[in-house]
mmCIF file of C-alpha atoms in Angstrom:
data_model
loop_
_atom_site.group_PDB
_atom_site.id
_atom_site.type_symbol
_atom_site.label_atom_id
_atom_site.label_comp_id
_atom_site.label_asym_id
_atom_site.label_seq_id
_atom_site.Cartn_x
_atom_site.Cartn_y
_atom_site.Cartn_z
ATOM 1 C CA MET A 1 14.860 -32.455 -28.353
ATOM 2 C CA GLY A 2 12.760 -32.752 -25.262
ATOM 3 C CA VAL A 3 10.748 -35.654 -23.960
ATOM 4 C CA HIS A 4 8.868 -37.680 -26.610
ATOM 5 C CA GLY A 5 10.562 -35.798 -29.453
ATOM 6 C CA ILE A 6 8.889 -32.479 -28.552
ATOM 7 C CA PRO A 7 11.172 -29.453 -28.520
ATOM 8 C CA PRO A 8 11.428 -27.897 -25.067
ATOM 9 C CA GLY A 9 9.451 -24.724 -24.426
ATOM 10 C CA PRO A 10 10.681 -21.773 -22.448
ATOM 11 C CA GLY A 11 12.101 -22.714 -19.063
ATOM 12 C CA PRO A 12 10.775 -21.453 -15.740
ATOM 13 C CA ARG A 13 13.080 -18.442 -15.771
ATOM 14 C CA GLU A 14 11.922 -17.312 -19.198
ATOM 15 C CA ARG A 15 8.276 -17.760 -18.229
ATOM 16 C CA ALA A 16 8.767 -15.953 -14.916
ATOM 17 C CA ALA A 17 10.738 -13.172 -16.597
ATOM 18 C CA GLY A 18 7.937 -12.647 -19.123
ATOM 19 C CA ARG A 19 5.349 -12.404 -16.365
ATOM 20 C CA ARG A 20 7.532 -10.137 -14.294
ATOM 21 C CA VAL A 21 7.875 -7.614 -17.134
ATOM 22 C CA ARG A 22 4.094 -7.386 -17.529
ATOM 23 C CA ILE A 23 3.555 -7.091 -13.787
ATOM 24 C CA LEU A 24 6.132 -4.335 -13.322
ATOM 25 C CA MET A 25 4.510 -2.262 -16.065
ATOM 26 C CA ASP A 26 1.299 -1.928 -14.021
ATOM 27 C CA PRO A 27 1.078 1.807 -13.168
ATOM 28 C CA LEU A 28 -0.268 1.173 -9.655
ATOM 29 C CA LEU A 29 2.563 -1.229 -8.813
ATOM 30 C CA THR A 30 5.083 1.244 -10.202
ATOM 31 C CA ARG A 31 3.683 4.017 -7.979
ATOM 32 C CA LEU A 32 3.574 1.745 -4.927
ATOM 33 C CA ARG A 33 7.116 0.511 -5.518
ATOM 34 C CA SER A 34 8.398 4.099 -5.731
ATOM 35 C CA ARG A 35 6.887 4.847 -2.307
ATOM 36 C CA MET A 36 8.341 1.805 -0.522
ATOM 37 C CA ASP A 37 11.312 2.312 1.779
ATOM 38 C CA PRO A 38 12.649 -0.947 3.261
ATOM 39 C CA SER A 39 14.930 1.032 5.602
ATOM 40 C CA ALA A 40 12.000 2.947 7.144
ATOM 41 C CA PRO A 41 10.823 1.964 10.639
ATOM 42 C CA THR A 42 7.323 1.270 9.260
ATOM 43 C CA PRO A 43 6.933 -2.301 7.941
ATOM 44 C CA VAL A 44 6.729 -2.549 4.142
ATOM 45 C CA TYR A 45 3.254 -4.113 4.233
ATOM 46 C CA ARG A 46 2.010 -1.104 6.232
ATOM 47 C CA GLN A 47 3.656 1.325 3.791
ATOM 48 C CA VAL A 48 1.783 -0.361 0.923
ATOM 49 C CA VAL A 49 -1.531 -0.350 2.822
ATOM 50 C CA ASP A 50 -1.087 3.351 3.609
ATOM 51 C CA ALA A 51 -0.132 4.166 0.006
ATOM 52 C CA ILE A 52 -3.187 2.372 -1.412
ATOM 53 C CA TRP A 53 -5.406 4.005 1.224
ATOM 54 C CA GLU A 54 -4.076 7.436 0.257
ATOM 55 C CA GLU A 55 -4.593 6.753 -3.475
ATOM 56 C CA VAL A 56 -8.220 5.850 -2.765
ATOM 57 C CA ILE A 57 -8.825 8.860 -0.513
ATOM 58 C CA VAL A 58 -7.403 11.377 -2.989
ATOM 59 C CA GLY A 59 -9.317 9.760 -5.863
ATOM 60 C CA ASP A 60 -6.439 8.241 -7.827
ATOM 61 C CA LEU A 61 -8.018 4.782 -7.359
ATOM 62 C CA PRO A 62 -11.781 4.998 -7.925
ATOM 63 C CA ALA A 63 -14.376 2.708 -6.360
ATOM 64 C CA GLY A 64 -14.642 -0.501 -8.361
ATOM 65 C CA HIS A 65 -11.056 -0.340 -9.663
ATOM 66 C CA ARG A 66 -9.644 -3.862 -9.882
ATOM 67 C CA LEU A 67 -6.477 -4.244 -7.814
ATOM 68 C CA PRO A 68 -3.622 -6.571 -8.833
ATOM 69 C CA THR A 69 -3.848 -10.146 -7.595
ATOM 70 C CA ALA A 70 -1.921 -10.997 -4.435
ATOM 71 C CA ARG A 71 0.603 -12.840 -6.607
ATOM 72 C CA GLN A 72 1.037 -9.832 -8.911
ATOM 73 C CA LEU A 73 1.435 -7.618 -5.849
ATOM 74 C CA SER A 74 4.015 -10.007 -4.386
ATOM 75 C CA VAL A 75 6.088 -10.234 -7.576
ATOM 76 C CA GLY A 76 5.643 -6.597 -8.627
ATOM 77 C CA LEU A 77 6.687 -5.223 -5.234
ATOM 78 C CA SER A 78 9.188 -7.994 -4.405
ATOM 79 C CA VAL A 79 7.399 -8.824 -1.164
ATOM 80 C CA ASN A 80 6.658 -12.184 0.401
ATOM 81 C CA PRO A 81 3.361 -13.705 -0.828
ATOM 82 C CA ARG A 82 2.133 -13.769 2.773
ATOM 83 C CA SER A 83 2.810 -10.038 3.030
ATOM 84 C CA ALA A 84 0.743 -9.465 -0.121
ATOM 85 C CA GLN A 85 -2.136 -11.428 1.400
ATOM 86 C CA ARG A 86 -1.737 -9.465 4.634
ATOM 87 C CA ILE A 87 -1.948 -6.193 2.685
ATOM 88 C CA TYR A 88 -5.282 -7.204 1.178
ATOM 89 C CA ARG A 89 -6.640 -8.504 4.496
ATOM 90 C CA GLU A 90 -5.801 -5.159 6.107
ATOM 91 C CA LEU A 91 -7.370 -3.202 3.228
ATOM 92 C CA GLU A 92 -10.525 -5.312 3.591
ATOM 93 C CA ARG A 93 -10.542 -4.698 7.347
ATOM 94 C CA LEU A 94 -10.321 -0.952 6.698
ATOM 95 C CA GLY A 95 -13.168 -1.170 4.192
ATOM 96 C CA VAL A 96 -10.959 -0.018 1.330
ATOM 97 C CA ALA A 97 -10.999 -3.284 -0.634
ATOM 98 C CA ILE A 98 -13.560 -5.952 -1.386
ATOM 99 C CA THR A 99 -12.547 -9.434 -2.534
ATOM 100 C CA ARG A 100 -15.003 -11.311 -4.702
ATOM 101 C CA PRO A 101 -14.034 -14.997 -4.975
ATOM 102 C CA GLY A 102 -13.283 -15.888 -8.570
ATOM 103 C CA GLU A 103 -13.348 -12.241 -9.687
ATOM 104 C CA GLY A 104 -10.568 -10.464 -7.814
ATOM 105 C CA THR A 105 -10.035 -7.655 -5.343
ATOM 106 C CA PHE A 106 -11.572 -4.244 -5.985
ATOM 107 C CA VAL A 107 -11.516 -0.795 -4.407
ATOM 108 C CA GLY A 108 -14.637 -0.671 -2.274
ATOM 109 C CA LEU A 109 -14.481 2.856 -0.898
ATOM 110 C CA ALA A 110 -15.751 5.783 -2.931
ATOM 111 C CA PRO A 111 -13.522 8.853 -2.973
ATOM 112 C CA ALA A 112 -14.604 12.024 -1.243
ATOM 113 C CA SER A 113 -15.540 15.329 -2.866
ATOM 114 C CA ARG A 114 -12.887 17.383 -4.637
ATOM 115 C CA GLU A 115 -12.524 19.717 -1.644
ATOM 116 C CA GLU A 116 -12.224 16.812 0.772
ATOM 117 C CA ARG A 117 -9.636 15.125 -1.463
ATOM 118 C CA GLN A 118 -7.577 18.334 -1.434
ATOM 119 C CA ARG A 119 -7.837 18.565 2.354
ATOM 120 C CA ARG A 120 -6.846 14.894 2.696
ATOM 121 C CA ARG A 121 -3.908 15.344 0.339
ATOM 122 C CA GLN A 122 -2.716 18.317 2.424
ATOM 123 C CA LEU A 123 -3.128 16.294 5.608
ATOM 124 C CA ALA A 124 -1.198 13.367 4.094
ATOM 125 C CA GLU A 125 1.636 15.734 3.133
ATOM 126 C CA LEU A 126 1.617 17.281 6.604
ATOM 127 C CA ALA A 127 1.744 13.836 8.220
ATOM 128 C CA ALA A 128 4.596 12.729 5.946
ATOM 129 C CA ARG A 129 6.605 15.837 6.875
ATOM 130 C CA ALA A 130 5.902 15.268 10.583
ATOM 131 C CA VAL A 131 7.094 11.653 10.362
ATOM 132 C CA GLU A 132 10.248 12.708 8.481
ATOM 133 C CA GLU A 133 10.992 15.465 10.989
ATOM 134 C CA ALA A 134 10.411 13.141 13.957
ATOM 135 C CA ALA A 135 12.688 10.489 12.424
ATOM 136 C CA ALA A 136 15.379 13.122 11.803
ATOM 137 C CA HIS A 137 15.330 13.816 15.553
ATOM 138 C CA GLY A 138 15.519 10.130 16.468
ATOM 139 C CA PHE A 139 11.839 9.541 17.220
ATOM 140 C CA GLU A 140 9.704 6.638 16.030
ATOM 141 C CA VAL A 141 6.229 6.964 14.513
ATOM 142 C CA ASP A 142 4.765 5.599 17.769
ATOM 143 C CA ASP A 143 6.410 8.463 19.690
ATOM 144 C CA LEU A 144 4.799 10.934 17.312
ATOM 145 C CA LEU A 145 1.394 9.256 17.647
ATOM 146 C CA GLU A 146 1.652 9.342 21.439
ATOM 147 C CA GLU A 147 2.399 13.061 21.343
ATOM 148 C CA ILE A 148 -0.535 13.660 18.981
ATOM 149 C CA ARG A 149 -2.822 11.764 21.362
ATOM 150 C CA GLU A 150 -1.651 14.064 24.162
ATOM 151 C CA HIS A 151 -2.677 17.096 22.109
ATOM 152 C CA ARG A 152 -6.027 15.505 21.306
ATOM 153 C CA THR A 153 -6.878 14.918 24.967
ATOM 154 C CA PRO A 154 -7.980 18.117 26.714
ATOM 155 C CA HIS A 155 -5.451 19.076 29.374
ATOM 156 C CA ARG A 156 -6.995 19.847 32.712
ATOM 157 C CA ASP A 157 -5.162 21.547 35.493
ATOM 158 C CA THR A 158 -5.522 19.665 38.740
ATOM 159 C CA ASP A 159 -4.255 22.597 40.775
ATOM 160 C CA PRO A 160 -6.960 24.751 42.422
#
């Protein structure tokens, strides 16, 4: 018997375990978790931001879709609660998410046309391959970005 003759309810572990099961069954969290790589040079919070961004761009997450709460994100992805908050702050900064106090966080960016989504998906795949290839040769993402910037800037010969 518990306090005042009332039988004890489920303990914190049972309550947390019940919540955790529901959270992990969220399809978005399952997809995000499968794309996370803690051993990658890119911070986990950035990997999640990029994954959500890509899902919005290709149309898998439509405008107005309610995103998990920061707590659900934290528990479902096994990340620090501050990292979950940072993910949503970054998504808001990018214009991908909108937080409405008391209502939740929602996708705020409408997906592009079908053709544009296909082009974006191809570009995302190309970028992923480039990052993998660069890493296989010992380069960081920043090295790759620097090289891309060089190609973007028109080269001018200074010789007469």
